[in-house]
Amino acid sequence: MDERELLLDGNAAAGLLGEVFTVEMTLARTTCGGCGAVRALGALDAYMHAPGVVLRCPGCQQVLVRAARAGDRLLLDLQGVRVLGIDLPG
Amino acid sequence: MAGTAVRGRLTWTLGTVVELADQTERVRSILLEVPGWPGHRPGQHVDVRLTAEDGYQAQRSYSIASAPGERLLELAVELLPDGEVSPYLTRELRVADRLELRGPVGGWFVWEPALGGPLLLVGGGSGIVPLVAIARHRAAVAGDAEVPARLLYSARTRADVLFAGDLERLAGSPGGLEVVGTLTRERPPGWPGRTGRVDAGLLAEVAWPAARRPLAFVCGPTGFVELVAGALAGLGLEPGRIRTERFGPTGT
């Protein structure tokens, strides 16, 4: 299968992140550590077929988020995100 | 905004299959009763998890087709030939079976009446599912005149058109949903819609003028979504008002 056919968007990671965060993380605004583009997490490119989730910048392909479940732990690598903007509830 | 309301952490819950309905040869609607369902917003999806006897688990995301407020949660699942999950859901699942779910999830690909319109819904294949939820919700709560809405969908053949009866009903009322369907693999006699793939030319015909600041929801396979989103941007729609959701064969 073509690699592009496996490409999803960040919405696909909503369930996994929702197990941890109580705000809707797909609406969080990410600033790409590579090119500085600001996008909703839900609008990032998502690769879900790795052992875990990889979210990349649709513009420059920088890896912003890696998330993997290891037993009963969630490992979350946000190294590629310069700023994560989250609207606070209420 | 509603998407930031405090909620609990998501956990897995069990739903019971109340009804199964074949939409087409390959797509089946699954109607579930989910005790304690917190309600959803149209456009959201759920994750479904299957566990084999040896403990192996596989999960996939499926868009919700039912509108908020309907008693049963409706998912529409397409059979993927080499799939791990969809063959079970479309061929083996029976009424009264229980299914493990997590959701609703997603906040980006969501329409609420406060977001207004005019709405442009563009769906490829089973990408029409969340758009059906949006169209149903609009019909249920929004004044048709307040939020004009058009749906452009593509299907391979006439027999592959999903929710055909619902679309007819939604289009039936004055000021109802305007529906344009296009078939990519056949030209059946008497077909009232278009034929051929969705392209920039068809979108230019169907899309609301950019000056009306339409709000677009585009869902389908990656190539479809990228083509449509690019063409809509080319027509002058504001990038922030083009919301996309891609679906594909894999989950986590």
mmCIF file of C-alpha atoms in Angstrom:
data_model
loop_
_atom_site.group_PDB
_atom_site.id
_atom_site.type_symbol
_atom_site.label_atom_id
_atom_site.label_comp_id
_atom_site.label_asym_id
_atom_site.label_seq_id
_atom_site.Cartn_x
_atom_site.Cartn_y
_atom_site.Cartn_z
ATOM 1 C CA MET A 1 0.000 0.000 0.000
ATOM 2 C CA ASP A 2 1.157 3.496 -0.850
ATOM 3 C CA GLU A 3 2.533 5.413 2.137
ATOM 4 C CA ARG A 4 0.218 8.339 1.340
ATOM 5 C CA GLU A 5 -2.786 6.091 1.630
ATOM 6 C CA LEU A 6 -1.868 5.454 5.251
ATOM 7 C CA LEU A 7 -1.851 9.137 6.067
ATOM 8 C CA LEU A 8 -4.573 10.334 8.399
ATOM 9 C CA ASP A 9 -4.971 13.541 10.350
ATOM 10 C CA GLY A 10 -4.555 14.397 13.990
ATOM 11 C CA ASN A 11 -8.233 13.764 14.695
ATOM 12 C CA ALA A 12 -7.363 10.093 14.649
ATOM 13 C CA ALA A 13 -5.275 10.571 17.806
ATOM 14 C CA ALA A 14 -8.164 12.146 19.715
ATOM 15 C CA GLY A 15 -9.148 8.948 21.489
ATOM 16 C CA LEU A 16 -5.674 8.106 22.718
ATOM 17 C CA LEU A 17 -5.037 11.650 23.967
ATOM 18 C CA GLY A 18 -8.523 11.762 25.473
ATOM 19 C CA GLU A 19 -7.539 8.980 27.830
ATOM 20 C CA VAL A 20 -5.153 11.421 29.486
ATOM 21 C CA PHE A 21 -6.238 14.984 28.789
ATOM 22 C CA THR A 22 -9.622 16.300 29.799
ATOM 23 C CA VAL A 23 -9.594 19.142 27.275
ATOM 24 C CA GLU A 24 -10.059 18.385 23.596
ATOM 25 C CA MET A 25 -6.471 18.154 22.449
ATOM 26 C CA THR A 26 -7.303 18.089 18.732
ATOM 27 C CA LEU A 27 -8.220 21.774 19.139
ATOM 28 C CA ALA A 28 -4.914 22.664 20.802
ATOM 29 C CA ARG A 29 -2.827 24.923 18.588
ATOM 30 C CA THR A 30 0.625 23.598 17.872
ATOM 31 C CA THR A 31 3.543 25.723 16.744
ATOM 32 C CA CYS A 32 5.818 23.607 14.598
ATOM 33 C CA GLY A 33 9.358 23.425 15.922
ATOM 34 C CA GLY A 34 10.597 23.148 12.347
ATOM 35 C CA CYS A 35 8.879 25.861 10.320
ATOM 36 C CA GLY A 36 6.885 27.750 12.933
ATOM 37 C CA ALA A 37 3.496 27.073 11.316
ATOM 38 C CA VAL A 38 0.572 27.182 13.745
ATOM 39 C CA ARG A 39 -2.081 24.507 13.310
ATOM 40 C CA ALA A 40 -4.710 22.726 15.331
ATOM 41 C CA LEU A 41 -3.357 19.373 16.461
ATOM 42 C CA GLY A 42 -6.290 17.779 14.626
ATOM 43 C CA ALA A 43 -5.031 19.240 11.365
ATOM 44 C CA LEU A 44 -1.563 17.703 11.573
ATOM 45 C CA ASP A 45 -0.670 14.691 9.445
ATOM 46 C CA ALA A 46 -1.042 11.500 11.431
ATOM 47 C CA TYR A 47 0.648 8.184 10.887
ATOM 48 C CA MET A 48 -1.135 5.584 12.952
ATOM 49 C CA HIS A 49 0.393 2.366 11.641
ATOM 50 C CA ALA A 50 3.669 2.709 13.494
ATOM 51 C CA PRO A 51 3.786 1.171 16.972
ATOM 52 C CA GLY A 52 2.207 4.328 18.276
ATOM 53 C CA VAL A 53 1.070 7.594 16.755
ATOM 54 C CA VAL A 54 3.293 10.028 14.892
ATOM 55 C CA LEU A 55 2.004 13.524 14.114
ATOM 56 C CA ARG A 56 3.889 15.553 11.541
ATOM 57 C CA CYS A 57 3.666 19.083 10.168
ATOM 58 C CA PRO A 58 1.812 18.972 6.815
ATOM 59 C CA GLY A 59 4.062 21.807 5.661
ATOM 60 C CA CYS A 60 7.602 20.744 6.517
ATOM 61 C CA GLN A 61 7.114 17.138 7.725
ATOM 62 C CA GLN A 62 8.764 17.845 11.078
ATOM 63 C CA VAL A 63 7.678 15.291 13.691
ATOM 64 C CA LEU A 64 5.717 17.225 16.312
ATOM 65 C CA VAL A 65 4.234 14.501 18.475
ATOM 66 C CA ARG A 66 4.983 10.868 19.116
ATOM 67 C CA ALA A 67 2.666 8.983 21.400
ATOM 68 C CA ALA A 68 2.810 5.331 22.286
ATOM 69 C CA ARG A 69 1.179 3.111 24.779
ATOM 70 C CA ALA A 70 3.529 0.882 26.725
ATOM 71 C CA GLY A 71 1.535 -1.423 28.938
ATOM 72 C CA ASP A 72 -0.434 0.897 31.165
ATOM 73 C CA ARG A 73 1.722 3.952 30.493
ATOM 74 C CA LEU A 74 1.396 6.560 27.778
ATOM 75 C CA LEU A 75 4.718 7.801 26.453
ATOM 76 C CA LEU A 76 4.378 11.245 24.936
ATOM 77 C CA ASP A 77 7.192 12.960 23.048
ATOM 78 C CA LEU A 78 6.399 16.602 22.270
ATOM 79 C CA GLN A 79 9.919 17.584 21.328
ATOM 80 C CA GLY A 80 8.915 18.907 17.909
ATOM 81 C CA VAL A 81 6.276 21.294 19.256
ATOM 82 C CA ARG A 82 7.587 24.748 20.035
ATOM 83 C CA VAL A 83 4.409 25.938 21.734
ATOM 84 C CA LEU A 84 1.180 24.133 22.576
ATOM 85 C CA GLY A 85 -1.732 26.549 22.942
ATOM 86 C CA ILE A 86 -4.673 25.138 24.871
ATOM 87 C CA ASP A 87 -7.937 26.995 25.457
ATOM 88 C CA LEU A 88 -8.778 26.656 29.118
ATOM 89 C CA PRO A 89 -12.283 25.484 29.922
ATOM 90 C CA GLY A 90 -14.999 27.844 31.034
ATOM 91 C CA MET B 1 -16.265 27.253 23.329
ATOM 92 C CA ALA B 2 -18.000 23.932 23.709
ATOM 93 C CA GLY B 3 -14.943 21.977 22.618
ATOM 94 C CA THR B 4 -13.083 23.062 25.699
ATOM 95 C CA ALA B 5 -15.744 22.177 28.238
ATOM 96 C CA VAL B 6 -14.407 20.102 31.070
ATOM 97 C CA ARG B 7 -15.125 16.450 30.681
ATOM 98 C CA GLY B 8 -13.802 13.374 32.337
ATOM 99 C CA ARG B 9 -11.011 11.347 30.881
ATOM 100 C CA LEU B 10 -12.204 9.020 28.165
ATOM 101 C CA THR B 11 -12.619 5.423 29.097
ATOM 102 C CA TRP B 12 -13.781 2.337 27.267
ATOM 103 C CA THR B 13 -17.429 1.485 27.587
ATOM 104 C CA LEU B 14 -19.765 -1.200 26.232
ATOM 105 C CA GLY B 15 -22.552 -0.669 23.745
ATOM 106 C CA THR B 16 -25.170 -3.210 22.742
ATOM 107 C CA VAL B 17 -26.048 -3.782 19.103
ATOM 108 C CA VAL B 18 -29.760 -3.064 18.646
ATOM 109 C CA GLU B 19 -29.995 -3.097 14.879
ATOM 110 C CA LEU B 20 -27.847 -3.868 11.847
ATOM 111 C CA ALA B 21 -28.678 -2.492 8.424
ATOM 112 C CA ASP B 22 -26.771 -3.063 5.211
ATOM 113 C CA GLN B 23 -26.339 0.252 3.438
ATOM 114 C CA THR B 24 -24.634 -1.359 0.466
ATOM 115 C CA GLU B 25 -22.865 -4.624 -0.243
ATOM 116 C CA ARG B 26 -19.797 -3.456 1.663
ATOM 117 C CA VAL B 27 -21.103 -0.940 4.183
ATOM 118 C CA ARG B 28 -23.180 -1.774 7.211
ATOM 119 C CA SER B 29 -24.853 0.524 9.693
ATOM 120 C CA ILE B 30 -24.511 -0.547 13.298
ATOM 121 C CA LEU B 31 -27.037 0.942 15.707
ATOM 122 C CA LEU B 32 -26.020 0.774 19.321
ATOM 123 C CA GLU B 33 -27.507 1.443 22.689
ATOM 124 C CA VAL B 34 -24.786 2.840 24.913
ATOM 125 C CA PRO B 35 -25.759 3.224 28.574
ATOM 126 C CA GLY B 36 -24.433 6.499 29.962
ATOM 127 C CA TRP B 37 -23.553 7.855 26.516
ATOM 128 C CA PRO B 38 -22.534 11.462 27.230
ATOM 129 C CA GLY B 39 -23.892 12.735 23.904
ATOM 130 C CA HIS B 40 -21.875 13.820 20.928
ATOM 131 C CA ARG B 41 -21.539 16.617 18.435
ATOM 132 C CA PRO B 42 -22.047 15.935 14.731
ATOM 133 C CA GLY B 43 -18.779 15.102 12.992
ATOM 134 C CA GLN B 44 -17.232 13.296 15.955
ATOM 135 C CA HIS B 45 -16.158 9.681 15.886
ATOM 136 C CA VAL B 46 -15.707 6.767 18.253
ATOM 137 C CA ASP B 47 -12.924 4.260 18.618
ATOM 138 C CA VAL B 48 -14.021 0.633 18.518
ATOM 139 C CA ARG B 49 -11.843 -2.038 20.107
ATOM 140 C CA LEU B 50 -11.985 -5.758 19.466
ATOM 141 C CA THR B 51 -10.234 -8.242 21.712
ATOM 142 C CA ALA B 52 -9.385 -11.746 20.503
ATOM 143 C CA GLU B 53 -9.506 -14.757 22.787
ATOM 144 C CA ASP B 54 -5.732 -14.667 23.119
ATOM 145 C CA GLY B 55 -5.886 -11.059 24.287
ATOM 146 C CA TYR B 56 -4.771 -9.479 21.000
ATOM 147 C CA GLN B 57 -6.485 -6.142 20.544
ATOM 148 C CA ALA B 58 -7.192 -4.058 17.460
ATOM 149 C CA GLN B 59 -8.953 -0.731 17.352
ATOM 150 C CA ARG B 60 -10.266 1.587 14.675
ATOM 151 C CA SER B 61 -12.014 4.942 14.494
ATOM 152 C CA TYR B 62 -15.479 5.184 12.973
ATOM 153 C CA SER B 63 -17.488 8.320 12.336
ATOM 154 C CA ILE B 64 -20.849 8.698 13.975
ATOM 155 C CA ALA B 65 -23.748 8.959 11.507
ATOM 156 C CA SER B 66 -26.519 9.656 13.996
ATOM 157 C CA ALA B 67 -27.383 13.177 15.041
ATOM 158 C CA PRO B 68 -27.076 14.227 18.663
ATOM 159 C CA GLY B 69 -30.323 13.509 20.456
ATOM 160 C CA GLU B 70 -31.161 10.358 18.551
ATOM 161 C CA ARG B 71 -31.728 7.436 20.878
ATOM 162 C CA LEU B 72 -29.310 5.071 19.186
ATOM 163 C CA LEU B 73 -25.720 5.672 18.216
ATOM 164 C CA GLU B 74 -25.239 4.843 14.539
ATOM 165 C CA LEU B 75 -21.916 3.934 12.996
ATOM 166 C CA ALA B 76 -21.415 2.987 9.359
ATOM 167 C CA VAL B 77 -18.550 0.606 8.730
ATOM 168 C CA GLU B 78 -17.042 -0.230 5.367
ATOM 169 C CA LEU B 79 -15.654 -3.703 4.773
ATOM 170 C CA LEU B 80 -11.967 -3.509 3.898
ATOM 171 C CA PRO B 81 -10.833 -6.737 2.248
ATOM 172 C CA ASP B 82 -7.708 -7.263 4.355
ATOM 173 C CA GLY B 83 -9.008 -5.441 7.392
ATOM 174 C CA GLU B 84 -8.551 -6.679 10.933
ATOM 175 C CA VAL B 85 -11.680 -5.098 12.344
ATOM 176 C CA SER B 86 -14.147 -4.303 9.561
ATOM 177 C CA PRO B 87 -14.737 -7.925 8.434
ATOM 178 C CA TYR B 88 -15.908 -8.750 11.938
ATOM 179 C CA LEU B 89 -18.078 -5.643 12.228
ATOM 180 C CA THR B 90 -19.690 -6.049 8.813
ATOM 181 C CA ARG B 91 -19.992 -9.837 8.635
ATOM 182 C CA GLU B 92 -19.897 -11.435 12.073
ATOM 183 C CA LEU B 93 -21.475 -8.962 14.454
ATOM 184 C CA ARG B 94 -25.037 -9.841 15.511
ATOM 185 C CA VAL B 95 -27.882 -8.021 17.209
ATOM 186 C CA ALA B 96 -27.496 -8.165 21.022
ATOM 187 C CA ASP B 97 -23.715 -8.493 20.756
ATOM 188 C CA ARG B 98 -21.732 -6.052 22.838
ATOM 189 C CA LEU B 99 -19.060 -3.782 21.431
ATOM 190 C CA GLU B 100 -16.290 -1.930 23.246
ATOM 191 C CA LEU B 101 -16.243 1.804 22.470
ATOM 192 C CA ARG B 102 -14.384 4.931 23.454
ATOM 193 C CA GLY B 103 -15.826 8.314 22.665
ATOM 194 C CA PRO B 104 -17.106 10.557 21.419
ATOM 195 C CA VAL B 105 -13.800 11.959 20.253
ATOM 196 C CA GLY B 106 -12.647 14.800 18.069
ATOM 197 C CA GLY B 107 -13.372 18.483 18.293
ATOM 198 C CA TRP B 108 -12.034 19.868 15.050
ATOM 199 C CA PHE B 109 -14.296 18.230 12.490
ATOM 200 C CA VAL B 110 -17.483 19.261 14.245
ATOM 201 C CA TRP B 111 -20.352 21.488 13.240
ATOM 202 C CA GLU B 112 -22.643 23.254 15.637
ATOM 203 C CA PRO B 113 -25.481 25.625 14.763
ATOM 204 C CA ALA B 114 -23.535 28.528 16.296
ATOM 205 C CA LEU B 115 -20.892 28.067 13.607
ATOM 206 C CA GLY B 116 -23.511 28.922 10.995
ATOM 207 C CA GLY B 117 -22.971 28.521 7.289
ATOM 208 C CA PRO B 118 -23.601 28.380 4.459
ATOM 209 C CA LEU B 119 -22.421 24.819 4.755
ATOM 210 C CA LEU B 120 -20.566 22.975 2.043
ATOM 211 C CA LEU B 121 -20.252 19.269 2.798
ATOM 212 C CA VAL B 122 -18.000 17.241 0.510
ATOM 213 C CA GLY B 123 -17.635 13.505 1.013
ATOM 214 C CA GLY B 124 -15.833 10.764 -0.868
ATOM 215 C CA GLY B 125 -16.973 7.174 -0.352
ATOM 216 C CA SER B 126 -17.686 6.464 3.297
ATOM 217 C CA GLY B 127 -16.420 9.976 4.056
ATOM 218 C CA ILE B 128 -20.064 10.910 3.792
ATOM 219 C CA VAL B 129 -20.818 9.382 7.209
ATOM 220 C CA PRO B 130 -19.935 12.332 9.494
ATOM 221 C CA LEU B 131 -21.522 14.676 6.939
ATOM 222 C CA VAL B 132 -24.791 12.775 7.317
ATOM 223 C CA ALA B 133 -24.628 13.450 11.065
ATOM 224 C CA ILE B 134 -24.102 17.152 10.362
ATOM 225 C CA ALA B 135 -26.953 17.255 7.822
ATOM 226 C CA ARG B 136 -29.293 15.400 10.176
ATOM 227 C CA HIS B 137 -28.444 17.740 13.028
ATOM 228 C CA ARG B 138 -28.946 20.792 10.862
ATOM 229 C CA ALA B 139 -32.364 19.512 9.810
ATOM 230 C CA ALA B 140 -33.266 18.827 13.436
ATOM 231 C CA VAL B 141 -32.183 22.075 15.044
ATOM 232 C CA ALA B 142 -31.281 24.804 12.600
ATOM 233 C CA GLY B 143 -33.668 26.853 10.548
ATOM 234 C CA ASP B 144 -33.027 25.777 6.975
ATOM 235 C CA ALA B 145 -33.092 29.368 5.815
ATOM 236 C CA GLU B 146 -30.524 30.355 8.430
ATOM 237 C CA VAL B 147 -27.985 27.758 7.413
ATOM 238 C CA PRO B 148 -28.227 26.831 3.749
ATOM 239 C CA ALA B 149 -26.346 23.620 3.078
ATOM 240 C CA ARG B 150 -25.063 21.742 0.063
ATOM 241 C CA LEU B 151 -23.680 18.231 0.001
ATOM 242 C CA LEU B 152 -21.453 16.964 -2.777
ATOM 243 C CA TYR B 153 -20.625 13.284 -2.560
ATOM 244 C CA SER B 154 -18.909 10.810 -4.775
ATOM 245 C CA ALA B 155 -19.485 7.085 -4.931
ATOM 246 C CA ARG B 156 -18.151 4.435 -7.257
ATOM 247 C CA THR B 157 -21.507 3.195 -8.512
ATOM 248 C CA ARG B 158 -25.137 3.900 -7.803
ATOM 249 C CA ALA B 159 -25.244 0.784 -5.651
ATOM 250 C CA ASP B 160 -22.436 2.236 -3.525
ATOM 251 C CA VAL B 161 -24.331 5.400 -2.547
ATOM 252 C CA LEU B 162 -24.645 5.499 1.234
ATOM 253 C CA PHE B 163 -27.649 6.836 3.123
ATOM 254 C CA ALA B 164 -29.517 7.288 -0.170
ATOM 255 C CA GLY B 165 -32.916 7.266 1.543
ATOM 256 C CA ASP B 166 -31.800 9.718 4.205
ATOM 257 C CA LEU B 167 -30.355 12.081 1.625
ATOM 258 C CA GLU B 168 -33.599 12.049 -0.306
ATOM 259 C CA ARG B 169 -35.505 12.846 2.859
ATOM 260 C CA LEU B 170 -33.111 15.619 3.865
ATOM 261 C CA ALA B 171 -33.355 17.130 0.379
ATOM 262 C CA GLY B 172 -37.119 16.803 0.295
ATOM 263 C CA SER B 173 -38.195 19.781 2.363
ATOM 264 C CA PRO B 174 -38.235 23.349 1.070
ATOM 265 C CA GLY B 175 -34.900 24.913 1.948
ATOM 266 C CA GLY B 176 -33.587 21.443 2.677
ATOM 267 C CA LEU B 177 -30.184 20.051 1.950
ATOM 268 C CA GLU B 178 -29.080 20.535 -1.656
ATOM 269 C CA VAL B 179 -27.545 17.257 -2.761
ATOM 270 C CA VAL B 180 -25.256 16.638 -5.719
ATOM 271 C CA GLY B 181 -23.937 13.122 -6.200
ATOM 272 C CA THR B 182 -21.329 11.992 -8.673
ATOM 273 C CA LEU B 183 -20.499 8.444 -9.735
ATOM 274 C CA THR B 184 -16.920 7.644 -10.628
ATOM 275 C CA ARG B 185 -17.211 4.197 -12.216
ATOM 276 C CA GLU B 186 -20.479 4.045 -14.094
ATOM 277 C CA ARG B 187 -23.090 6.116 -15.900
ATOM 278 C CA PRO B 188 -26.354 4.334 -15.183
ATOM 279 C CA PRO B 189 -29.378 5.345 -17.254
ATOM 280 C CA GLY B 190 -31.689 7.625 -15.327
ATOM 281 C CA TRP B 191 -29.018 8.719 -12.818
ATOM 282 C CA PRO B 192 -29.982 12.276 -11.905
ATOM 283 C CA GLY B 193 -26.547 13.344 -10.694
ATOM 284 C CA ARG B 194 -23.119 13.799 -12.164
ATOM 285 C CA THR B 195 -20.490 11.345 -13.280
ATOM 286 C CA GLY B 196 -16.728 11.492 -12.940
ATOM 287 C CA ARG B 197 -14.460 12.371 -10.083
ATOM 288 C CA VAL B 198 -14.855 15.429 -7.929
ATOM 289 C CA ASP B 199 -12.502 18.015 -9.390
ATOM 290 C CA ALA B 200 -11.886 21.743 -9.317
ATOM 291 C CA GLY B 201 -14.447 22.342 -12.063
ATOM 292 C CA LEU B 202 -17.261 20.543 -10.269
ATOM 293 C CA LEU B 203 -16.364 22.232 -6.987
ATOM 294 C CA ALA B 204 -16.448 25.636 -8.686
ATOM 295 C CA GLU B 205 -20.009 24.850 -9.780
ATOM 296 C CA VAL B 206 -21.229 23.476 -6.493
ATOM 297 C CA ALA B 207 -19.411 25.569 -3.866
ATOM 298 C CA TRP B 208 -21.007 28.670 -2.413
ATOM 299 C CA PRO B 209 -19.297 31.844 -3.603
ATOM 300 C CA ALA B 210 -16.330 32.730 -1.401
ATOM 301 C CA ALA B 211 -17.934 36.101 -0.655
ATOM 302 C CA ARG B 212 -20.597 34.274 1.381
ATOM 303 C CA ARG B 213 -17.866 32.868 3.621
ATOM 304 C CA PRO B 214 -18.965 29.246 3.365
ATOM 305 C CA LEU B 215 -17.901 26.753 5.994
ATOM 306 C CA ALA B 216 -16.665 23.563 4.351
ATOM 307 C CA PHE B 217 -16.382 20.071 5.796
ATOM 308 C CA VAL B 218 -14.445 17.635 3.647
ATOM 309 C CA CYS B 219 -14.092 13.950 4.494
ATOM 310 C CA GLY B 220 -12.746 11.029 2.515
ATOM 311 C CA PRO B 221 -9.548 9.238 1.620
ATOM 312 C CA THR B 222 -6.371 11.296 1.803
ATOM 313 C CA GLY B 223 -6.036 11.981 -1.936
ATOM 314 C CA PHE B 224 -9.658 13.091 -2.153
ATOM 315 C CA VAL B 225 -9.395 15.394 0.842
ATOM 316 C CA GLU B 226 -6.209 17.018 -0.391
ATOM 317 C CA LEU B 227 -7.608 17.620 -3.858
ATOM 318 C CA VAL B 228 -10.865 19.090 -2.545
ATOM 319 C CA ALA B 229 -9.270 21.240 0.146
ATOM 320 C CA GLY B 230 -6.756 22.586 -2.369
ATOM 321 C CA ALA B 231 -9.452 23.349 -4.932
ATOM 322 C CA LEU B 232 -11.649 25.100 -2.351
ATOM 323 C CA ALA B 233 -8.718 27.234 -1.227
ATOM 324 C CA GLY B 234 -8.149 28.019 -4.901
ATOM 325 C CA LEU B 235 -11.753 29.239 -5.130
ATOM 326 C CA GLY B 236 -11.004 31.694 -2.362
ATOM 327 C CA LEU B 237 -12.519 29.942 0.646
ATOM 328 C CA GLU B 238 -10.774 30.894 3.864
ATOM 329 C CA PRO B 239 -8.342 28.184 4.973
ATOM 330 C CA GLY B 240 -9.703 28.368 8.521
ATOM 331 C CA ARG B 241 -13.184 27.593 7.208
ATOM 332 C CA ILE B 242 -12.174 24.430 5.379
ATOM 333 C CA ARG B 243 -12.260 21.599 7.897
ATOM 334 C CA THR B 244 -11.000 18.241 6.780
ATOM 335 C CA GLU B 245 -10.966 14.717 8.053
ATOM 336 C CA ARG B 246 -9.135 11.937 6.315
ATOM 337 C CA PHE B 247 -9.925 8.346 6.912
ATOM 338 C CA GLY B 248 -7.796 5.399 6.103
ATOM 339 C CA PRO B 249 -7.425 1.726 6.714
ATOM 340 C CA THR B 250 -5.427 1.854 9.930
ATOM 341 C CA GLY B 251 -6.001 2.679 13.563
ATOM 342 C CA THR B 252 -3.886 2.398 16.643
#
